Amino acid sequence: MRALVLREHGSGGLRLETGFPDPAPAEGDVVVRVRATSLNYHDVFTCRGMPGIRIAMPAIMGLDVAGEIAAIGPGVSGWSIGDRVLGDPINRIEGGLTGETVHGGLAEYCRLRTHQLVRIPASVSYEQAACLPCAYGTARRMMHTNGHLVANEKVLILGASGGVGVCCVQLAKIAGAIVIAATSSEDKAERLRALGADHIINYADQDFVQEIYRLYGKPARRGKGSDQGVDVVVNYTGGDTWTRSLRVLRVGGRMLTCGATAGYDPPEDIRFIWTFELKILGSNGWARGDITALLDMVEAGRLQAVIDDTFPLEEAPQALARLEGRQVFGKLVVMP
C-alpha cells in the first residue's frame, strides 16, 4: 500500500512509500480503507521526537482515522465490510495510541481493534468525522466535562484559530458564553467572528492582558474588582502566555489547559493562584462519549468541524509543515 512512513525523527525521516506491507486483521481486528485522516499537533511532536516517549520505527502517523471496513478478522461480530467507521485513537483495553504506538491513518489502510470503532452517521462526511476525536474531543472534555462552562461566562480562548481553538469557540457559543478569541491575523479574526466570537484580540500587535483589562477591568482580590476580568481562560499553548493568563482571571476563575505547544515549563507565579483562588483544570485527551456526542452534534447541524484545507497523501508533508508553522485555521485533512 501507499503510506507516509517515518523512518527516523525529523522531517528528513518522513517519506512516501508505495510498497509498504498491507495490514492484515488478527483476532478482534478490522482493516479500514482510510478515506480521511486529520493532522494534529501531536503528529508534529511524533515527527520531531518527544522526550521520554520512544516510537518504534518505521511508524505511520495519523491519530484520527475515518473510512470503511475493508477486511474483518476472526472473532469479530456486529460489523460488516463497507461499514462507515471512525476510530477512537486511544486503545482503552490493551493500551496504546493510533499513529504513535501502532500505525495510523497516513496510509491507504489502517488496522484497528473493533472496540475502537465508532459508527459514522450516513449524513456525516469522512472529512468531518476525521476532525473530531483528538482536537474536538479534547476541546469538549476541556470546556464541558472538566471546565463546566455555562451561559454568560466570559471566556478568553488563546490560540483560537487552531484545531482545538475553533472548536472551543463553537462550544462556548453553544453554551451561551461571551467569547474573546485571540489570534494572529485579521484574516483569522474575520473567520472567528463568523464563528460567533464576540471580541477579537490580535496578539501580533495587541497585549491580550491589557485588552482584557480594557474590556472587563483589572481583577482585584476584594470589592468590586473581584468580579472584573474573565471567568475562564483556555490556554493550551503554555510558554510566555501562562503567567499572563493568570493575571486576567477574576477571583475564583478557571484556567483550562490540554497542552503546551509553545513550551511546557514556563515561569510560574503561584501568588495569583492562591490570592485569587484560581482553579487550574487539565484535560488529558477525550472519552469515547465525547466522540459520539460530537458526531451527534454534527449530524444534527449544531456543530461543524472547520476544515482549512484537504491534501492527497503525497502532499501530507507540506500539510504537516503548515501545521507546524501555525499557518492554518481549524483542521487540515489528508485523504489517501
Tab-separated table of C-alpha atoms in Angstrom:
chain	number	residue	atom	x	y	z
A	1	MET	CA	0.000	0.000	0.000
A	2	ARG	CA	0.943	3.674	-0.230
A	3	ALA	CA	1.895	5.140	3.137
A	4	LEU	CA	3.697	8.153	4.576
A	5	VAL	CA	6.354	6.422	6.649
A	6	LEU	CA	8.547	7.868	9.403
A	7	ARG	CA	11.883	6.052	9.448
A	8	GLU	CA	13.693	8.418	11.828
A	9	HIS	CA	12.806	11.562	13.759
A	10	GLY	CA	12.963	14.817	11.873
A	11	SER	CA	11.271	15.915	8.658
A	12	GLY	CA	14.034	14.213	6.672
A	13	GLY	CA	12.924	10.853	8.034
A	14	LEU	CA	9.441	11.131	6.521
A	15	ARG	CA	8.826	9.742	3.035
A	16	LEU	CA	6.038	8.401	0.856
A	17	GLU	CA	6.439	4.671	0.224
A	18	THR	CA	4.421	2.771	-2.385
A	19	GLY	CA	5.195	-0.784	-1.300
A	20	PHE	CA	4.596	-0.725	2.450
A	21	PRO	CA	3.029	-4.019	3.621
A	22	ASP	CA	-0.760	-4.054	3.780
A	23	PRO	CA	-2.119	-4.625	7.312
A	24	ALA	CA	-3.815	-7.972	7.945
A	25	PRO	CA	-6.562	-8.291	10.604
A	26	ALA	CA	-5.858	-10.521	13.597
A	27	GLU	CA	-8.366	-11.736	16.201
A	28	GLY	CA	-10.723	-8.863	17.045
A	29	ASP	CA	-9.339	-6.559	14.356
A	30	VAL	CA	-10.679	-4.859	11.279
A	31	VAL	CA	-8.773	-3.210	8.451
A	32	VAL	CA	-10.142	0.191	7.452
A	33	ARG	CA	-9.744	1.676	3.995
A	34	VAL	CA	-8.755	5.195	5.010
A	35	ARG	CA	-10.866	7.916	3.422
A	36	ALA	CA	-9.750	10.799	5.632
A	37	THR	CA	-7.348	11.467	8.479
A	38	SER	CA	-6.834	14.828	10.141
A	39	LEU	CA	-3.498	16.179	11.303
A	40	ASN	CA	-2.913	17.180	14.913
A	41	TYR	CA	-0.008	18.901	16.606
A	42	HIS	CA	0.682	15.539	18.199
A	43	ASP	CA	1.863	14.424	14.748
A	44	VAL	CA	4.388	17.276	14.774
A	45	PHE	CA	5.698	16.069	18.146
A	46	THR	CA	5.858	12.468	16.909
A	47	CYS	CA	7.815	13.543	13.846
A	48	ARG	CA	10.233	15.635	15.922
A	49	GLY	CA	10.585	13.091	18.713
A	50	MET	CA	9.145	13.562	22.204
A	51	PRO	CA	11.242	13.456	25.415
A	52	GLY	CA	10.573	10.254	27.323
A	53	ILE	CA	8.470	8.653	24.576
A	54	ARG	CA	10.047	6.065	22.292
A	55	ILE	CA	8.441	5.460	18.923
A	56	ALA	CA	9.046	2.125	17.218
A	57	MET	CA	10.277	2.662	13.665
A	58	PRO	CA	9.041	2.524	10.988
A	59	ALA	CA	5.959	4.457	12.104
A	60	ILE	CA	2.877	5.734	10.290
A	61	MET	CA	1.392	8.816	11.930
A	62	GLY	CA	-2.235	9.963	11.917
A	63	LEU	CA	-4.379	9.596	15.041
A	64	ASP	CA	-7.811	10.293	13.579
A	65	VAL	CA	-8.912	7.666	11.055
A	66	ALA	CA	-12.200	7.630	9.133
A	67	GLY	CA	-13.106	5.196	6.373
A	68	GLU	CA	-14.942	1.984	5.617
A	69	ILE	CA	-14.209	-1.539	6.777
A	70	ALA	CA	-12.255	-3.414	4.100
A	71	ALA	CA	-11.420	-6.636	5.967
A	72	ILE	CA	-12.572	-8.364	9.156
A	73	GLY	CA	-10.534	-10.609	11.424
A	74	PRO	CA	-11.605	-13.726	13.314
A	75	GLY	CA	-13.994	-13.328	16.226
A	76	VAL	CA	-15.483	-10.049	15.015
A	77	SER	CA	-19.244	-9.623	15.227
A	78	GLY	CA	-21.549	-6.680	14.729
A	79	TRP	CA	-19.521	-5.172	11.897
A	80	SER	CA	-19.621	-5.741	8.142
A	81	ILE	CA	-17.483	-4.989	5.118
A	82	GLY	CA	-18.305	-1.481	3.925
A	83	ASP	CA	-19.455	-0.088	7.290
A	84	ARG	CA	-18.506	3.572	7.699
A	85	VAL	CA	-16.372	3.905	10.834
A	86	LEU	CA	-14.311	6.331	12.846
A	87	GLY	CA	-11.521	5.108	15.077
A	88	ASP	CA	-11.154	6.206	18.687
A	89	PRO	CA	-7.354	6.755	18.645
A	90	ILE	CA	-6.978	5.577	22.259
A	91	ASN	CA	-6.898	1.812	22.761
A	92	ARG	CA	-8.715	1.732	26.083
A	93	ILE	CA	-8.278	-2.020	26.691
A	94	GLU	CA	-4.793	-3.102	25.620
A	95	GLY	CA	-3.294	0.394	25.750
A	96	GLY	CA	-1.624	2.415	23.036
A	97	LEU	CA	-2.410	5.212	20.626
A	98	THR	CA	-3.131	5.040	16.906
A	99	GLY	CA	-0.466	6.887	14.955
A	100	GLU	CA	2.080	6.524	17.760
A	101	THR	CA	2.325	3.009	19.206
A	102	VAL	CA	0.581	1.399	16.198
A	103	HIS	CA	0.353	2.503	12.578
A	104	GLY	CA	-2.091	5.323	11.928
A	105	GLY	CA	-4.109	6.930	9.185
A	106	LEU	CA	-1.485	8.415	6.849
A	107	ALA	CA	-1.799	5.368	4.611
A	108	GLU	CA	-4.321	3.696	2.344
A	109	TYR	CA	-5.245	1.133	5.017
A	110	CYS	CA	-5.161	1.063	8.810
A	111	ARG	CA	-5.759	-1.789	11.248
A	112	LEU	CA	-7.947	-1.041	14.285
A	113	ARG	CA	-9.321	-3.031	17.181
A	114	THR	CA	-13.090	-3.399	16.958
A	115	HIS	CA	-13.566	-1.860	20.414
A	116	GLN	CA	-12.095	1.354	18.987
A	117	LEU	CA	-14.741	1.667	16.257
A	118	VAL	CA	-17.463	4.292	16.256
A	119	ARG	CA	-20.129	4.166	13.553
A	120	ILE	CA	-20.323	7.292	11.359
A	121	PRO	CA	-23.876	8.502	10.643
A	122	ALA	CA	-24.780	8.486	6.945
A	123	SER	CA	-25.120	12.281	6.820
A	124	VAL	CA	-21.646	12.952	8.288
A	125	SER	CA	-18.768	13.063	5.804
A	126	TYR	CA	-15.493	11.221	6.328
A	127	GLU	CA	-13.696	14.583	6.407
A	128	GLN	CA	-15.940	15.929	9.172
A	129	ALA	CA	-15.682	12.723	11.184
A	130	ALA	CA	-11.887	12.623	10.924
A	131	CYS	CA	-11.608	16.043	12.586
A	132	LEU	CA	-13.421	15.030	15.748
A	133	PRO	CA	-11.584	12.605	18.060
A	134	CYS	CA	-8.340	14.285	19.072
A	135	ALA	CA	-8.897	18.046	18.686
A	136	TYR	CA	-12.655	18.350	19.042
A	137	GLY	CA	-12.899	15.548	21.614
A	138	THR	CA	-10.263	17.222	23.778
A	139	ALA	CA	-11.983	20.597	23.390
A	140	ARG	CA	-15.305	19.146	24.518
A	141	ARG	CA	-13.763	17.448	27.552
A	142	MET	CA	-11.941	20.649	28.464
A	143	MET	CA	-14.910	23.004	28.024
A	144	HIS	CA	-17.778	20.858	29.280
A	145	THR	CA	-16.725	17.732	31.193
A	146	ASN	CA	-13.988	19.409	33.234
A	147	GLY	CA	-14.499	23.131	32.644
A	148	HIS	CA	-18.281	23.246	33.251
A	149	LEU	CA	-18.696	26.326	31.069
A	150	VAL	CA	-22.105	27.966	31.452
A	151	ALA	CA	-24.099	30.751	29.820
A	152	ASN	CA	-22.925	34.369	30.183
A	153	GLU	CA	-19.459	33.462	31.417
A	154	LYS	CA	-16.638	35.426	29.805
A	155	VAL	CA	-14.064	33.094	28.250
A	156	LEU	CA	-10.729	34.056	26.707
A	157	ILE	CA	-9.504	31.488	24.172
A	158	LEU	CA	-5.821	31.681	23.278
A	159	GLY	CA	-4.781	30.003	20.043
A	160	ALA	CA	-8.389	30.316	18.924
A	161	SER	CA	-7.659	29.608	15.252
A	162	GLY	CA	-6.149	26.150	15.815
A	163	GLY	CA	-7.992	22.846	15.631
A	164	VAL	CA	-8.792	22.792	19.346
A	165	GLY	CA	-9.362	26.541	19.456
A	166	VAL	CA	-12.044	26.778	16.771
A	167	CYS	CA	-13.978	24.000	18.478
A	168	CYS	CA	-13.681	25.810	21.824
A	169	VAL	CA	-15.134	28.925	20.192
A	170	GLN	CA	-18.081	26.954	18.825
A	171	LEU	CA	-18.716	25.046	22.055
A	172	ALA	CA	-18.538	28.246	24.102
A	173	LYS	CA	-21.106	29.936	21.866
A	174	ILE	CA	-23.371	26.880	22.024
A	175	ALA	CA	-23.164	27.149	25.841
A	176	GLY	CA	-24.148	30.829	25.661
A	177	ALA	CA	-20.807	32.215	26.829
A	178	ILE	CA	-19.179	35.514	25.815
A	179	VAL	CA	-16.127	34.654	23.699
A	180	ILE	CA	-12.914	36.645	23.457
A	181	ALA	CA	-10.795	34.959	20.787
A	182	ALA	CA	-7.065	35.607	20.435
A	183	THR	CA	-5.411	35.112	17.068
A	184	SER	CA	-2.537	36.445	14.961
A	185	SER	CA	-4.031	37.939	11.780
A	186	GLU	CA	-7.008	39.907	10.515
A	187	ASP	CA	-7.949	37.096	8.128
A	188	LYS	CA	-8.234	34.644	11.018
A	189	ALA	CA	-10.030	37.298	13.052
A	190	GLU	CA	-12.755	37.602	10.415
A	191	ARG	CA	-13.243	33.851	10.351
A	192	LEU	CA	-13.500	33.751	14.154
A	193	ARG	CA	-16.132	36.484	14.052
A	194	ALA	CA	-18.063	34.349	11.585
A	195	LEU	CA	-17.965	31.509	14.135
A	196	GLY	CA	-19.534	33.809	16.716
A	197	ALA	CA	-16.600	35.312	18.637
A	198	ASP	CA	-17.800	38.443	20.462
A	199	HIS	CA	-14.377	40.099	20.729
A	200	ILE	CA	-11.109	39.550	18.889
A	201	ILE	CA	-7.611	40.198	20.217
A	202	ASN	CA	-4.866	40.205	17.580
A	203	TYR	CA	-1.845	39.274	19.673
A	204	ALA	CA	0.503	40.228	16.827
A	205	ASP	CA	0.022	43.868	17.794
A	206	GLN	CA	-2.087	43.798	20.982
A	207	ASP	CA	-1.253	42.728	24.539
A	208	PHE	CA	-4.092	40.394	25.494
A	209	VAL	CA	-3.701	41.241	29.187
A	210	GLN	CA	-4.209	44.947	28.578
A	211	GLU	CA	-7.097	44.259	26.185
A	212	ILE	CA	-8.907	42.184	28.818
A	213	TYR	CA	-8.354	44.972	31.371
A	214	ARG	CA	-9.826	47.442	28.877
A	215	LEU	CA	-12.854	45.256	28.176
A	216	TYR	CA	-13.607	43.873	31.627
A	217	GLY	CA	-11.408	45.640	34.128
A	218	LYS	CA	-8.358	44.565	36.097
A	219	PRO	CA	-9.125	41.837	38.639
A	220	ALA	CA	-8.705	42.691	42.310
A	221	ARG	CA	-8.858	40.397	45.317
A	222	ARG	CA	-11.640	42.286	47.106
A	223	GLY	CA	-14.569	44.558	46.478
A	224	LYS	CA	-15.874	45.454	43.054
A	225	GLY	CA	-12.647	44.353	41.375
A	226	SER	CA	-13.235	40.728	42.383
A	227	ASP	CA	-15.809	40.479	39.572
A	228	GLN	CA	-13.515	42.057	36.981
A	229	GLY	CA	-11.525	40.113	34.422
A	230	VAL	CA	-12.747	36.923	32.747
A	231	ASP	CA	-14.276	33.784	34.216
A	232	VAL	CA	-12.312	31.313	32.092
A	233	VAL	CA	-9.064	31.249	30.109
A	234	VAL	CA	-8.411	28.436	27.630
A	235	ASN	CA	-4.636	28.104	27.366
A	236	TYR	CA	-3.132	25.082	25.634
A	237	THR	CA	-0.065	26.985	24.428
A	238	GLY	CA	1.855	27.458	27.679
A	239	GLY	CA	5.123	29.314	27.145
A	240	ASP	CA	5.150	33.026	27.884
A	241	THR	CA	1.336	33.234	27.883
A	242	TRP	CA	0.920	31.124	31.018
A	243	THR	CA	1.534	33.578	33.870
A	244	ARG	CA	-0.030	36.405	31.894
A	245	SER	CA	-3.197	34.333	31.618
A	246	LEU	CA	-3.422	34.123	35.411
A	247	ARG	CA	-3.453	37.923	35.573
A	248	VAL	CA	-6.751	38.280	33.698
A	249	LEU	CA	-8.830	35.820	35.728
A	250	ARG	CA	-11.361	37.095	38.241
A	251	VAL	CA	-11.430	35.770	41.792
A	252	GLY	CA	-12.360	32.075	41.577
A	253	GLY	CA	-11.643	31.976	37.826
A	254	ARG	CA	-10.663	28.860	35.908
A	255	MET	CA	-7.696	28.124	33.660
A	256	LEU	CA	-8.368	25.241	31.255
A	257	THR	CA	-5.435	23.518	29.603
A	258	CYS	CA	-4.835	20.453	27.464
A	259	GLY	CA	-1.340	21.005	26.094
A	260	ALA	CA	1.706	23.229	25.808
A	261	THR	CA	2.515	23.838	22.163
A	262	ALA	CA	4.678	26.879	22.989
A	263	GLY	CA	6.527	25.327	25.938
A	264	TYR	CA	5.699	23.102	28.912
A	265	ASP	CA	7.892	24.708	31.610
A	266	PRO	CA	7.068	28.419	31.695
A	267	PRO	CA	7.949	30.690	34.622
A	268	GLU	CA	5.190	30.487	37.213
A	269	ASP	CA	3.795	32.988	39.684
A	270	ILE	CA	1.777	30.952	42.154
A	271	ARG	CA	0.775	34.063	44.125
A	272	PHE	CA	-2.089	34.576	41.681
A	273	ILE	CA	-3.325	31.036	42.239
A	274	TRP	CA	-3.786	31.343	45.968
A	275	THR	CA	-4.610	35.033	46.316
A	276	PHE	CA	-7.304	34.888	43.619
A	277	GLU	CA	-8.356	31.314	44.494
A	278	LEU	CA	-7.878	30.237	40.886
A	279	LYS	CA	-8.586	26.750	39.589
A	280	ILE	CA	-6.188	25.117	37.115
A	281	LEU	CA	-8.031	22.316	35.293
A	282	GLY	CA	-6.197	19.943	32.968
A	283	SER	CA	-7.727	17.691	30.333
A	284	ASN	CA	-5.741	14.765	29.004
A	285	GLY	CA	-7.411	13.727	25.768
A	286	TRP	CA	-11.040	12.711	25.453
A	287	ALA	CA	-13.505	9.995	26.383
A	288	ARG	CA	-15.323	7.824	23.870
A	289	GLY	CA	-18.535	9.590	24.889
A	290	ASP	CA	-17.050	12.876	23.673
A	291	ILE	CA	-16.662	11.406	20.178
A	292	THR	CA	-20.205	10.062	19.993
A	293	ALA	CA	-21.631	13.319	21.372
A	294	LEU	CA	-19.728	15.316	18.748
A	295	LEU	CA	-20.929	13.048	15.930
A	296	ASP	CA	-24.492	13.583	17.168
A	297	MET	CA	-23.956	17.356	17.151
A	298	VAL	CA	-22.553	17.318	13.618
A	299	GLU	CA	-25.399	15.086	12.426
A	300	ALA	CA	-27.934	17.481	13.978
A	301	GLY	CA	-26.301	20.517	12.383
A	302	ARG	CA	-25.388	22.104	15.735
A	303	LEU	CA	-21.641	21.864	15.116
A	304	GLN	CA	-19.398	21.752	12.069
A	305	ALA	CA	-15.742	20.847	12.013
A	306	VAL	CA	-13.803	23.734	10.475
A	307	ILE	CA	-11.549	22.414	7.706
A	308	ASP	CA	-8.908	24.768	6.356
A	309	ASP	CA	-7.746	22.525	3.505
A	310	THR	CA	-7.518	18.939	2.271
A	311	PHE	CA	-4.473	17.195	0.807
A	312	PRO	CA	-3.673	13.989	-1.049
A	313	LEU	CA	-1.323	11.608	0.748
A	314	GLU	CA	1.736	12.675	-1.236
A	315	GLU	CA	1.280	16.272	-0.032
A	316	ALA	CA	0.932	15.351	3.640
A	317	PRO	CA	4.495	16.565	4.465
A	318	GLN	CA	3.596	20.037	3.207
A	319	ALA	CA	0.403	19.932	5.283
A	320	LEU	CA	2.430	18.946	8.350
A	321	ALA	CA	4.803	21.865	7.721
A	322	ARG	CA	1.839	24.249	7.534
A	323	LEU	CA	0.562	22.920	10.848
A	324	GLU	CA	3.967	23.277	12.489
A	325	GLY	CA	4.232	26.829	11.157
A	326	ARG	CA	0.738	27.620	12.531
A	327	GLN	CA	-0.409	28.645	9.052
A	328	VAL	CA	-3.812	27.070	9.482
A	329	PHE	CA	-7.328	27.911	10.588
A	330	GLY	CA	-9.072	24.863	12.014
A	331	LYS	CA	-8.085	21.448	10.714
A	332	LEU	CA	-6.004	20.038	7.872
A	333	VAL	CA	-7.281	16.767	6.409
A	334	VAL	CA	-5.347	14.204	4.381
A	335	MET	CA	-7.354	11.970	2.037
A	336	PRO	CA	-5.328	8.919	0.992
